[in-house]
PDB file of C-alpha atoms and ligand atoms in Angstrom:
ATOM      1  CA  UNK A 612      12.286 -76.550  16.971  1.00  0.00           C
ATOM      2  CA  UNK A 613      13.321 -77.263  20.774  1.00  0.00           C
ATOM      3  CA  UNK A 614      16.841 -76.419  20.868  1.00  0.00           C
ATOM      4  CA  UNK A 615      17.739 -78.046  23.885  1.00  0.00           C
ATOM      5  CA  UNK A 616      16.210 -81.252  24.749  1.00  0.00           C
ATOM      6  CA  UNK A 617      16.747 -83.366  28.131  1.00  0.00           C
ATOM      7  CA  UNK A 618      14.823 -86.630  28.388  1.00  0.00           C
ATOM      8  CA  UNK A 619      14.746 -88.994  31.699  1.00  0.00           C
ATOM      9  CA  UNK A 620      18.178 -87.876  32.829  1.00  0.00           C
ATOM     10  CA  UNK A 621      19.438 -89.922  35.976  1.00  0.00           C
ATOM     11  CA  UNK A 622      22.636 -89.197  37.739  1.00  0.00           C
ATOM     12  CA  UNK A 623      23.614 -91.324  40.717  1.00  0.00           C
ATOM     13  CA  UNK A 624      26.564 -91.383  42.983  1.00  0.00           C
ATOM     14  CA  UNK A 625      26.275 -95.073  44.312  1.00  0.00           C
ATOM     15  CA  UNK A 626      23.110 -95.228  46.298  1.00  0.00           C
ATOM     16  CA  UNK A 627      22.689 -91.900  46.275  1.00  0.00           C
ATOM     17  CA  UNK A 628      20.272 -90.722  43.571  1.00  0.00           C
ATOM     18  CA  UNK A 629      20.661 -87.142  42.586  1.00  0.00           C
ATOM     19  CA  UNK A 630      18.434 -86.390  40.270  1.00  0.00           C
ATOM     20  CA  UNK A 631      16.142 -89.087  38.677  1.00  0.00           C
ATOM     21  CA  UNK A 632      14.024 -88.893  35.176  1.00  0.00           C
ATOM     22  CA  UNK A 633      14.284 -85.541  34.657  1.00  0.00           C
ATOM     23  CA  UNK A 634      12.812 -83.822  31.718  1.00  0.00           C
ATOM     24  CA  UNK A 635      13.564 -80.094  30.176  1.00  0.00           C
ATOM     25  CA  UNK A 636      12.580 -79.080  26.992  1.00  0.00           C
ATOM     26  CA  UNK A 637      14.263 -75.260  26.310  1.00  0.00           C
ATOM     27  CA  UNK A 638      13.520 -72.761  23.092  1.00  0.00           C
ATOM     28  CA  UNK A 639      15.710 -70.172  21.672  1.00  0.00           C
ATOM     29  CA  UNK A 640      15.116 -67.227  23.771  1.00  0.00           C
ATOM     30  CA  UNK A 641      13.579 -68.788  26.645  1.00  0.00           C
ATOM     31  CA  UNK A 642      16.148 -69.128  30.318  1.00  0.00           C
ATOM     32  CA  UNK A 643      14.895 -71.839  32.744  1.00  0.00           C
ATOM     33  CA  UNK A 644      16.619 -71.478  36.220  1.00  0.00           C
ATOM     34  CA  UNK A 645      17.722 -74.143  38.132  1.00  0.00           C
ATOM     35  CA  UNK A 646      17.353 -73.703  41.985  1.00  0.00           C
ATOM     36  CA  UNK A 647      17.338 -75.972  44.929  1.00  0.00           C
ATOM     37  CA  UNK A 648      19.367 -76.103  48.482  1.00  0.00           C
ATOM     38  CA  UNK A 649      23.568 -76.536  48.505  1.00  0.00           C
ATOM     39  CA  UNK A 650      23.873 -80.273  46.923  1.00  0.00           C
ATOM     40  CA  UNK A 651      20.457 -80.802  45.377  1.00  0.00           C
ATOM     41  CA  UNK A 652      22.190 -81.644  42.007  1.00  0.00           C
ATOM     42  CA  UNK A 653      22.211 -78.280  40.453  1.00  0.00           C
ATOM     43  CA  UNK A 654      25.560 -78.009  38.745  1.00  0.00           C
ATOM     44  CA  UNK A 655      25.735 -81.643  38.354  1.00  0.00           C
ATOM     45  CA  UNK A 656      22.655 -81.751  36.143  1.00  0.00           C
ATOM     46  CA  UNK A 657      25.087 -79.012  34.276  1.00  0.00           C
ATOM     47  CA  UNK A 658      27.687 -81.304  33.837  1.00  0.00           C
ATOM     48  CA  UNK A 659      25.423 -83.705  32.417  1.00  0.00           C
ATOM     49  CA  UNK A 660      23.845 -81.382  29.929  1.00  0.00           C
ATOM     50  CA  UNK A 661      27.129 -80.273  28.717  1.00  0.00           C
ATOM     51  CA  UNK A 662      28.659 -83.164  28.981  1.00  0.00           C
ATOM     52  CA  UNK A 663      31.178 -83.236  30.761  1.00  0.00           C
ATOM     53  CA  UNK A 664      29.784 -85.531  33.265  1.00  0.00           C
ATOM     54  CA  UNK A 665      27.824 -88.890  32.449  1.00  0.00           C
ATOM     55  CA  UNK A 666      24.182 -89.468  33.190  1.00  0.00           C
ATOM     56  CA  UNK A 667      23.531 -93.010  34.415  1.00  0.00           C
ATOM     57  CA  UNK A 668      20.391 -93.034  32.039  1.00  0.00           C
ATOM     58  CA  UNK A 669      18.657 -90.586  30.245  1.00  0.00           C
ATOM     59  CA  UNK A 670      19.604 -88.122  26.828  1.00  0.00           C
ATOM     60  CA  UNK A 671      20.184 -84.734  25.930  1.00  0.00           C
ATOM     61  CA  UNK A 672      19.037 -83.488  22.379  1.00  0.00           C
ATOM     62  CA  UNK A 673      20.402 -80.106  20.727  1.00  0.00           C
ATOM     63  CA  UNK A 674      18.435 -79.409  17.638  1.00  0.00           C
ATOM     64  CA  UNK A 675      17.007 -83.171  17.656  1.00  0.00           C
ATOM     65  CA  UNK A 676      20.264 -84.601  17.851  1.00  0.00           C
ATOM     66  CA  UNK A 677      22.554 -86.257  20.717  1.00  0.00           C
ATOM     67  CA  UNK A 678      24.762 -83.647  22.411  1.00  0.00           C
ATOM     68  CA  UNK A 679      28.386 -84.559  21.623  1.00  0.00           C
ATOM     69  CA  UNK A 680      30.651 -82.023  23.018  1.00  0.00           C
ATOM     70  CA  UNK A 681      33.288 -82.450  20.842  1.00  0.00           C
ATOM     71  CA  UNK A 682      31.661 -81.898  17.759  1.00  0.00           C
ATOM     72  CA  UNK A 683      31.511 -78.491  15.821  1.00  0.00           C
ATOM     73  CA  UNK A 684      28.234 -77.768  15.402  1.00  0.00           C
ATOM     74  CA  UNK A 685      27.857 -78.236  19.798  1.00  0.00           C
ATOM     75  CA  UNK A 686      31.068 -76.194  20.300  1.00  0.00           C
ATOM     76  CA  UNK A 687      29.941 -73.073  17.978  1.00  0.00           C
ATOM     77  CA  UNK A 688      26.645 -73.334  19.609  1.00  0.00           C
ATOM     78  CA  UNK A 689      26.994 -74.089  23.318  1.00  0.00           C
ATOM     79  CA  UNK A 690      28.815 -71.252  26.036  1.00  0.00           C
ATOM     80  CA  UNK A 691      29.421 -72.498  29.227  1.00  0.00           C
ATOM     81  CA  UNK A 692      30.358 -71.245  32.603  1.00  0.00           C
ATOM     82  CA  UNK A 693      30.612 -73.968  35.013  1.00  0.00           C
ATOM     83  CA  UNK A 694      33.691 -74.203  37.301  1.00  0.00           C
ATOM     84  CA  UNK A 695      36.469 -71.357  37.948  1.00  0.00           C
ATOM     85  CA  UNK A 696      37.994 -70.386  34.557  1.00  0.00           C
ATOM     86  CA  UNK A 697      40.717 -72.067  33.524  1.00  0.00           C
ATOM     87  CA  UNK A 698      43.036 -69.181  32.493  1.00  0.00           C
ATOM     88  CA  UNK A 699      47.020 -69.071  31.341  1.00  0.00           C
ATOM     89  CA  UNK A 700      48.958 -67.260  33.787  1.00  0.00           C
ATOM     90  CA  UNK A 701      51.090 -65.201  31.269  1.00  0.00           C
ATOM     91  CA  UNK A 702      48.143 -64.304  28.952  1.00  0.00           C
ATOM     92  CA  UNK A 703      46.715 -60.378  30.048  1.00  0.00           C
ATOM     93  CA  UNK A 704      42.827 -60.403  29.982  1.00  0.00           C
ATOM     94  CA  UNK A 705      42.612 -58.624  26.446  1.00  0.00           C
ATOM     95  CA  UNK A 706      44.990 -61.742  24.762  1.00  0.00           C
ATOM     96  CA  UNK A 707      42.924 -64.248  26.348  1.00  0.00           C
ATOM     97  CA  UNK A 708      39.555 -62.784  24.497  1.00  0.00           C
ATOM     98  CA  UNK A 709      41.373 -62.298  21.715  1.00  0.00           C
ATOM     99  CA  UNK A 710      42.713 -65.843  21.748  1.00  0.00           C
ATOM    100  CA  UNK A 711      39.156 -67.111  22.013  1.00  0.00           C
ATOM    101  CA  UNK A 712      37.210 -65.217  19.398  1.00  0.00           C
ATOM    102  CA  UNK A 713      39.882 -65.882  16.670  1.00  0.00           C
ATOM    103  CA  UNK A 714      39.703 -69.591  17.773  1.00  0.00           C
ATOM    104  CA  UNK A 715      35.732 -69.431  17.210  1.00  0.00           C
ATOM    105  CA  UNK A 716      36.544 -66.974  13.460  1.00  0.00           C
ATOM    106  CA  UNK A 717      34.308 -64.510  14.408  1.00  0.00           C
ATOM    107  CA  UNK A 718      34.540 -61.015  12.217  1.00  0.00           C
ATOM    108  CA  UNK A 719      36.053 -58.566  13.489  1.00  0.00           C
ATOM    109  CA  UNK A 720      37.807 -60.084  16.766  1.00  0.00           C
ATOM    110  CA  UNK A 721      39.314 -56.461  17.705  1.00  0.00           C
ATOM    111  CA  UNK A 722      35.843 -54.949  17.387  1.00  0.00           C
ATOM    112  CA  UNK A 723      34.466 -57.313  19.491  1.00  0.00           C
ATOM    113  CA  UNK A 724      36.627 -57.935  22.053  1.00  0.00           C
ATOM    114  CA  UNK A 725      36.984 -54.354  22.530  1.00  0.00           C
ATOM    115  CA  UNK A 726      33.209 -53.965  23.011  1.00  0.00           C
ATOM    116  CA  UNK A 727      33.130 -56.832  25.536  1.00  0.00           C
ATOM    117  CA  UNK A 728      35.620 -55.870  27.315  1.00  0.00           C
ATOM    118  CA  UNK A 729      33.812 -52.404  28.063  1.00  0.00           C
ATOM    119  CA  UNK A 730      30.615 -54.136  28.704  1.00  0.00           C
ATOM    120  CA  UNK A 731      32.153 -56.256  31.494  1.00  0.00           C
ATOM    121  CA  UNK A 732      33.760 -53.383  32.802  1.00  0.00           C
ATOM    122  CA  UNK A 733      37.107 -54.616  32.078  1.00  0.00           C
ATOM    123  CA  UNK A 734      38.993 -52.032  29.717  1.00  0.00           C
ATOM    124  CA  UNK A 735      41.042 -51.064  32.454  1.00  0.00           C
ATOM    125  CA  UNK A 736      41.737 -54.135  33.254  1.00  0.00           C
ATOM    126  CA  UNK A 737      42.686 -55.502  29.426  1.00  0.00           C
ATOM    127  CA  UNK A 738      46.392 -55.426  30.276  1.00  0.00           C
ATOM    128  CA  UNK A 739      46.621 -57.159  33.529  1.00  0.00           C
ATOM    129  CA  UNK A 740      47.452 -60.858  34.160  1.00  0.00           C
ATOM    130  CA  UNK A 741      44.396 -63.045  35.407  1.00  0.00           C
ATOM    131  CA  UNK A 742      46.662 -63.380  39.014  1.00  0.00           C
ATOM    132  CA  UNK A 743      46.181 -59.780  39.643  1.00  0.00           C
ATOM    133  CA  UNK A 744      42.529 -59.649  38.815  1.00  0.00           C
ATOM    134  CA  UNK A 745      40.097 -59.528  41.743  1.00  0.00           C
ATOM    135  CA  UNK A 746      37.857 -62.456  42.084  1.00  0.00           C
ATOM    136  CA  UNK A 747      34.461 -60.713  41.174  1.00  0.00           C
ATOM    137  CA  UNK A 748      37.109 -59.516  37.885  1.00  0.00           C
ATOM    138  CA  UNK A 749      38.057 -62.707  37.070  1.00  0.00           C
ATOM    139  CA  UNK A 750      34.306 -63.649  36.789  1.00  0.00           C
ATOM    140  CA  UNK A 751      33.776 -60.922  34.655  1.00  0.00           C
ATOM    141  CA  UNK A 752      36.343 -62.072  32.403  1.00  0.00           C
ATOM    142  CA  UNK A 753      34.586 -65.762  32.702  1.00  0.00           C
ATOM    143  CA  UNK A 754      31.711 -63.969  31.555  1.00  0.00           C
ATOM    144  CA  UNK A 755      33.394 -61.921  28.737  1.00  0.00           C
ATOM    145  CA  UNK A 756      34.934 -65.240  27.829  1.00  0.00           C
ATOM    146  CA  UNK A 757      31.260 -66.093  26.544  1.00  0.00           C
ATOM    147  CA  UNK A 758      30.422 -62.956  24.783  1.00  0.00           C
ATOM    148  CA  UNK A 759      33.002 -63.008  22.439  1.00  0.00           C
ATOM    149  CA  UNK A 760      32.294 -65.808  21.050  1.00  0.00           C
ATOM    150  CA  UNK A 761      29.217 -67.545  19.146  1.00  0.00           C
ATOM    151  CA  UNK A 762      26.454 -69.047  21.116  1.00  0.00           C
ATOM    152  CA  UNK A 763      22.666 -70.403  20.941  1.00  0.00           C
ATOM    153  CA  UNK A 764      22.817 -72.049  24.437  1.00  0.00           C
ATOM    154  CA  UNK A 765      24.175 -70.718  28.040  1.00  0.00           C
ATOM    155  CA  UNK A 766      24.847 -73.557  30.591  1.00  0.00           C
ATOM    156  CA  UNK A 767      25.690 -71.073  33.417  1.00  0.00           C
ATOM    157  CA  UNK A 768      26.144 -72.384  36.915  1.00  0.00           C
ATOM    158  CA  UNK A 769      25.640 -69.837  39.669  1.00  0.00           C
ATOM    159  CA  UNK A 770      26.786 -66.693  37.221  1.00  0.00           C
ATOM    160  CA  UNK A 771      26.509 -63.961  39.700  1.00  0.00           C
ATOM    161  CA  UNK A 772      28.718 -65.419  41.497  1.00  0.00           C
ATOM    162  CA  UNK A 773      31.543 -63.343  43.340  1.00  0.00           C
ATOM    163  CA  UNK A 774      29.415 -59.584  41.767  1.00  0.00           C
ATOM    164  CA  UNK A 775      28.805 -56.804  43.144  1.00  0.00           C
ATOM    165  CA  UNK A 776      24.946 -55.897  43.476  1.00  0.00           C
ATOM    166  CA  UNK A 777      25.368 -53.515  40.755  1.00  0.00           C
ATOM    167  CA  UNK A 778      27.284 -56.994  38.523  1.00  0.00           C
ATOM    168  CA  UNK A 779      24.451 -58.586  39.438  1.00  0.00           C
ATOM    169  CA  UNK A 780      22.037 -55.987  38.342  1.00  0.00           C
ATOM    170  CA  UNK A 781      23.954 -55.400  35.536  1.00  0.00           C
ATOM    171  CA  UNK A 782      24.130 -59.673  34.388  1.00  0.00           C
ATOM    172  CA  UNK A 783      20.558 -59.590  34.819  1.00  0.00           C
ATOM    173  CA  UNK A 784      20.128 -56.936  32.087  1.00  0.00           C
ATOM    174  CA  UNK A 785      22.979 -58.884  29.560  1.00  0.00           C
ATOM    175  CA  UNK A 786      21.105 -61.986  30.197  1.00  0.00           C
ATOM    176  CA  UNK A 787      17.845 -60.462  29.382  1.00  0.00           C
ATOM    177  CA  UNK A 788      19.370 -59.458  26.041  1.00  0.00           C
ATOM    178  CA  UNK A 789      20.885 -62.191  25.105  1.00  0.00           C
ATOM    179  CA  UNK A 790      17.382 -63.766  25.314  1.00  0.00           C
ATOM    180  CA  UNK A 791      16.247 -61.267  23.124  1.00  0.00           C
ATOM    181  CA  UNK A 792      18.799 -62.186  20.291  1.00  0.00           C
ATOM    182  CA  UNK A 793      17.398 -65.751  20.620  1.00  0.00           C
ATOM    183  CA  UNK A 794      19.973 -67.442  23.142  1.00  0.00           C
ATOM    184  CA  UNK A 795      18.615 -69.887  25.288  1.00  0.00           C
ATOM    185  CA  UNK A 796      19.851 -70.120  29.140  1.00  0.00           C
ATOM    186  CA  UNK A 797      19.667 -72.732  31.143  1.00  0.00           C
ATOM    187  CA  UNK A 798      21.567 -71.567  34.532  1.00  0.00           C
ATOM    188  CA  UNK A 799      22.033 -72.241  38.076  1.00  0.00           C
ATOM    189  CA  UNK A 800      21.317 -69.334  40.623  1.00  0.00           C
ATOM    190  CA  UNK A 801      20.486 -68.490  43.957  1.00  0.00           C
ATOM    191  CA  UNK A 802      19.690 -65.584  43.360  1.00  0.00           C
ATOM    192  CA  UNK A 803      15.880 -64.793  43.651  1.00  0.00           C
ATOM    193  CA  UNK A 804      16.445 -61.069  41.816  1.00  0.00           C
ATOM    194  CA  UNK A 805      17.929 -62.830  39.120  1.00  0.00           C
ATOM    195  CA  UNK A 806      15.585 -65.806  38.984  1.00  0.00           C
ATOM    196  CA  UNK A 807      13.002 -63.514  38.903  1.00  0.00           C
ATOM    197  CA  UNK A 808      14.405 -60.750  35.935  1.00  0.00           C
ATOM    198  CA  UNK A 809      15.867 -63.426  34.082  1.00  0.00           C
ATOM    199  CA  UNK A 810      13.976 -66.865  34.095  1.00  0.00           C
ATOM    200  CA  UNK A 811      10.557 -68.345  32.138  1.00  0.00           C
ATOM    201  CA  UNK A 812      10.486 -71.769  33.911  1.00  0.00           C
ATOM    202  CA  UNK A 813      12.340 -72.875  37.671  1.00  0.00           C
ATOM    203  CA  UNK A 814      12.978 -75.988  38.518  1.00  0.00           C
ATOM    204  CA  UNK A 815      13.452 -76.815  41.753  1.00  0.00           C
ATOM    205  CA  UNK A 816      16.077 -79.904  42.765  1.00  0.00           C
ATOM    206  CA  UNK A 817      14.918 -81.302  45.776  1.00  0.00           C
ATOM    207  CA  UNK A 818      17.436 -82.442  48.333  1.00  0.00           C
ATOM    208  CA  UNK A 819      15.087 -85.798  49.108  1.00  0.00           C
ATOM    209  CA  UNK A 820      16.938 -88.507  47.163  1.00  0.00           C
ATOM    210  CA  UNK A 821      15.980 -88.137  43.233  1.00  0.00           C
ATOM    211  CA  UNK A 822      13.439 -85.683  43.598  1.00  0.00           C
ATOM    212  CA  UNK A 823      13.445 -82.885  41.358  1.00  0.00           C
ATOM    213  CA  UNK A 824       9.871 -81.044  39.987  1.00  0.00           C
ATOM    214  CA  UNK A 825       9.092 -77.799  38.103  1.00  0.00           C
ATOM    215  CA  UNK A 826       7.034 -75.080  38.459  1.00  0.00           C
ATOM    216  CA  UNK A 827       6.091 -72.322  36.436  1.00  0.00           C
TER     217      UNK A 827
HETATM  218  N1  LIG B1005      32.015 -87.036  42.093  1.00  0.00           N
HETATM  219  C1  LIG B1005      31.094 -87.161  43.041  1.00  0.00           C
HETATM  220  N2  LIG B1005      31.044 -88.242  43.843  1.00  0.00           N
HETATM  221  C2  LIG B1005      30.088 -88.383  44.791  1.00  0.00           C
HETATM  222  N3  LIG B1005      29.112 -87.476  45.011  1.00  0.00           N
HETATM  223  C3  LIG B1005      29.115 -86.380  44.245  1.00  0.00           C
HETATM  224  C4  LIG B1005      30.081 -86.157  43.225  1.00  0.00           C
HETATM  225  N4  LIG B1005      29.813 -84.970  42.622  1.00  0.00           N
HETATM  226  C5  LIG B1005      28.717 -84.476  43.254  1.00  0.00           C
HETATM  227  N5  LIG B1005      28.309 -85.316  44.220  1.00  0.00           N
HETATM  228  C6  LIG B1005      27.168 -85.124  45.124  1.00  0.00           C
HETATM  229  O1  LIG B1005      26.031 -84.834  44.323  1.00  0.00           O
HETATM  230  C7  LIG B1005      25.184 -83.932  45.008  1.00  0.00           C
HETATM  231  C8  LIG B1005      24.877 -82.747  44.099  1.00  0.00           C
HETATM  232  O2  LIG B1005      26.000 -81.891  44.037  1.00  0.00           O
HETATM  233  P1  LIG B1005      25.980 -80.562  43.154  1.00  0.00           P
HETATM  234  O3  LIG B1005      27.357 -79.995  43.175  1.00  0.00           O
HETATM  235  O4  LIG B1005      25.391 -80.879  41.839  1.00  0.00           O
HETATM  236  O5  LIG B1005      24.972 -79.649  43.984  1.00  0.00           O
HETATM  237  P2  LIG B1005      24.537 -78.133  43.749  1.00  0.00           P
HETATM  238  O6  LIG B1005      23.038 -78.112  43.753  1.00  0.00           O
HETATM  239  O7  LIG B1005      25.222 -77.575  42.560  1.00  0.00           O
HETATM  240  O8  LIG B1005      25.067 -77.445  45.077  1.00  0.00           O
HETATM  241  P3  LIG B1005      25.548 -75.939  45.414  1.00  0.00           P
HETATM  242  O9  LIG B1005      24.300 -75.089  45.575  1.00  0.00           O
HETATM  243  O10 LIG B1005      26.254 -76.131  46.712  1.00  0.00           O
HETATM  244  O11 LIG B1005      26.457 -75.466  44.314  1.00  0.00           O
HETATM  245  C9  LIG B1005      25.890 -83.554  46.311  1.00  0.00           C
HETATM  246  O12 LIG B1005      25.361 -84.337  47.362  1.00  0.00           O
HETATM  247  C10 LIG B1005      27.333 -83.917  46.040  1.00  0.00           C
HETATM  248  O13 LIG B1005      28.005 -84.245  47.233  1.00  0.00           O
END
């Protein structure tokens, strides 16, 4: 079944239309990348997947059914990554993880969290307070913040943000696995090595008021 579902979505700011009517239809396992010039509606269509921004018309579907944020079965299933992380100032990097995969009961929190944390490239890090992290670190830990936790659906807006080009290499090939284990991504990039390693379907926002079309 379609996991993710968008129908006819509309968002407009007054007269300005930013994206009008716009369809997706996304499978387990399959990443569509959203691309398109600074403003053409990219992490706004985000928001209004994940809801936490309204569409002036249109629905999202996950699993067949309307996308309520705030219920369970959207919050075990649905990672995001969409503004700067908000982080507590007095909690290291390790307690923050922790914090999160024990909210989300997965087994073996330690286990995981320790594995994440040397995937991301943060073990040296685990002790340090999110002020003293660098900013490409922080969005490591933004990312880690996903992994430890359970997930059918990425809503990712621009993830490669603030990497290296060996992070972004190296997001490319976590992405591409996480496909393989049958999440779905639907992210925000510009980044055409990433697009390209990482994406089934773009779709293009066009800056011309409401347009918006996809190509293979
Ligand atoms: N709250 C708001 N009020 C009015 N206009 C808004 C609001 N939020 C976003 N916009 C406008 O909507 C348009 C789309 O913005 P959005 O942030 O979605 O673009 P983007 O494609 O993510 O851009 P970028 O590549 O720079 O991240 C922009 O013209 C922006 O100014």
């Amino acid at each position: 079944m379609t996991l993710l579902r968008v129908s006819g979505l509309s968002r407009t700011y007054g007269e300005h239309a930013v994206f009008d009517g716009l369809d997706l239809a996304l499978e387990p396992g399959q990443a569509i990348a959203l691309t398109g010039a600074n403003g053409s509606g990219k992490s706004t269509l985000l928001r209004c997947v994940a809801g936490v921004d309204e569409p002036t018309a249109g629905e999202v579907l996950l699993d067949g059914e309307p996308y309520d944020e705030r219920s369970a079965r959207v919050r075990r299933s649905v990672a995001t990554l969409l503004d700067d992380l908000d982080l507590f100032p007095d909690l290291a990097v390790v307690e923050h993880l922790d914090l999160l995969a024990h909210a989300h009961r997965v087994e073996d929190p330690t286990g995981i969290v320790d594995g994440v944390l040397d995937e991301v490239g943060l073990t040296g890090q685990a002790s340090q307070l999110p002020g003293s992290l660098s900013s490409g670190q922080r969005q490591r830990l933004a990312l880690a913040s996903m992994l430890v936790r359970p997930r059918r659906l990425l809503l990712l807006d621009e993830p490669e943000q603030r990497l290296d080009a060996d992070g972004a290499l190296w997001l490319a090939g976590l992405l591409a696995r996480e496909k393989e284990a049958g999440v779905a991504i639907l992210f925000a990039s510009h980044h055409p090595a990433l697009i390209e390693a990482v994406a089934d379907e773009v779709v293009r926002l066009g800056s011309s008021p409401g347009a918006a079309r996809a190509q293979e």
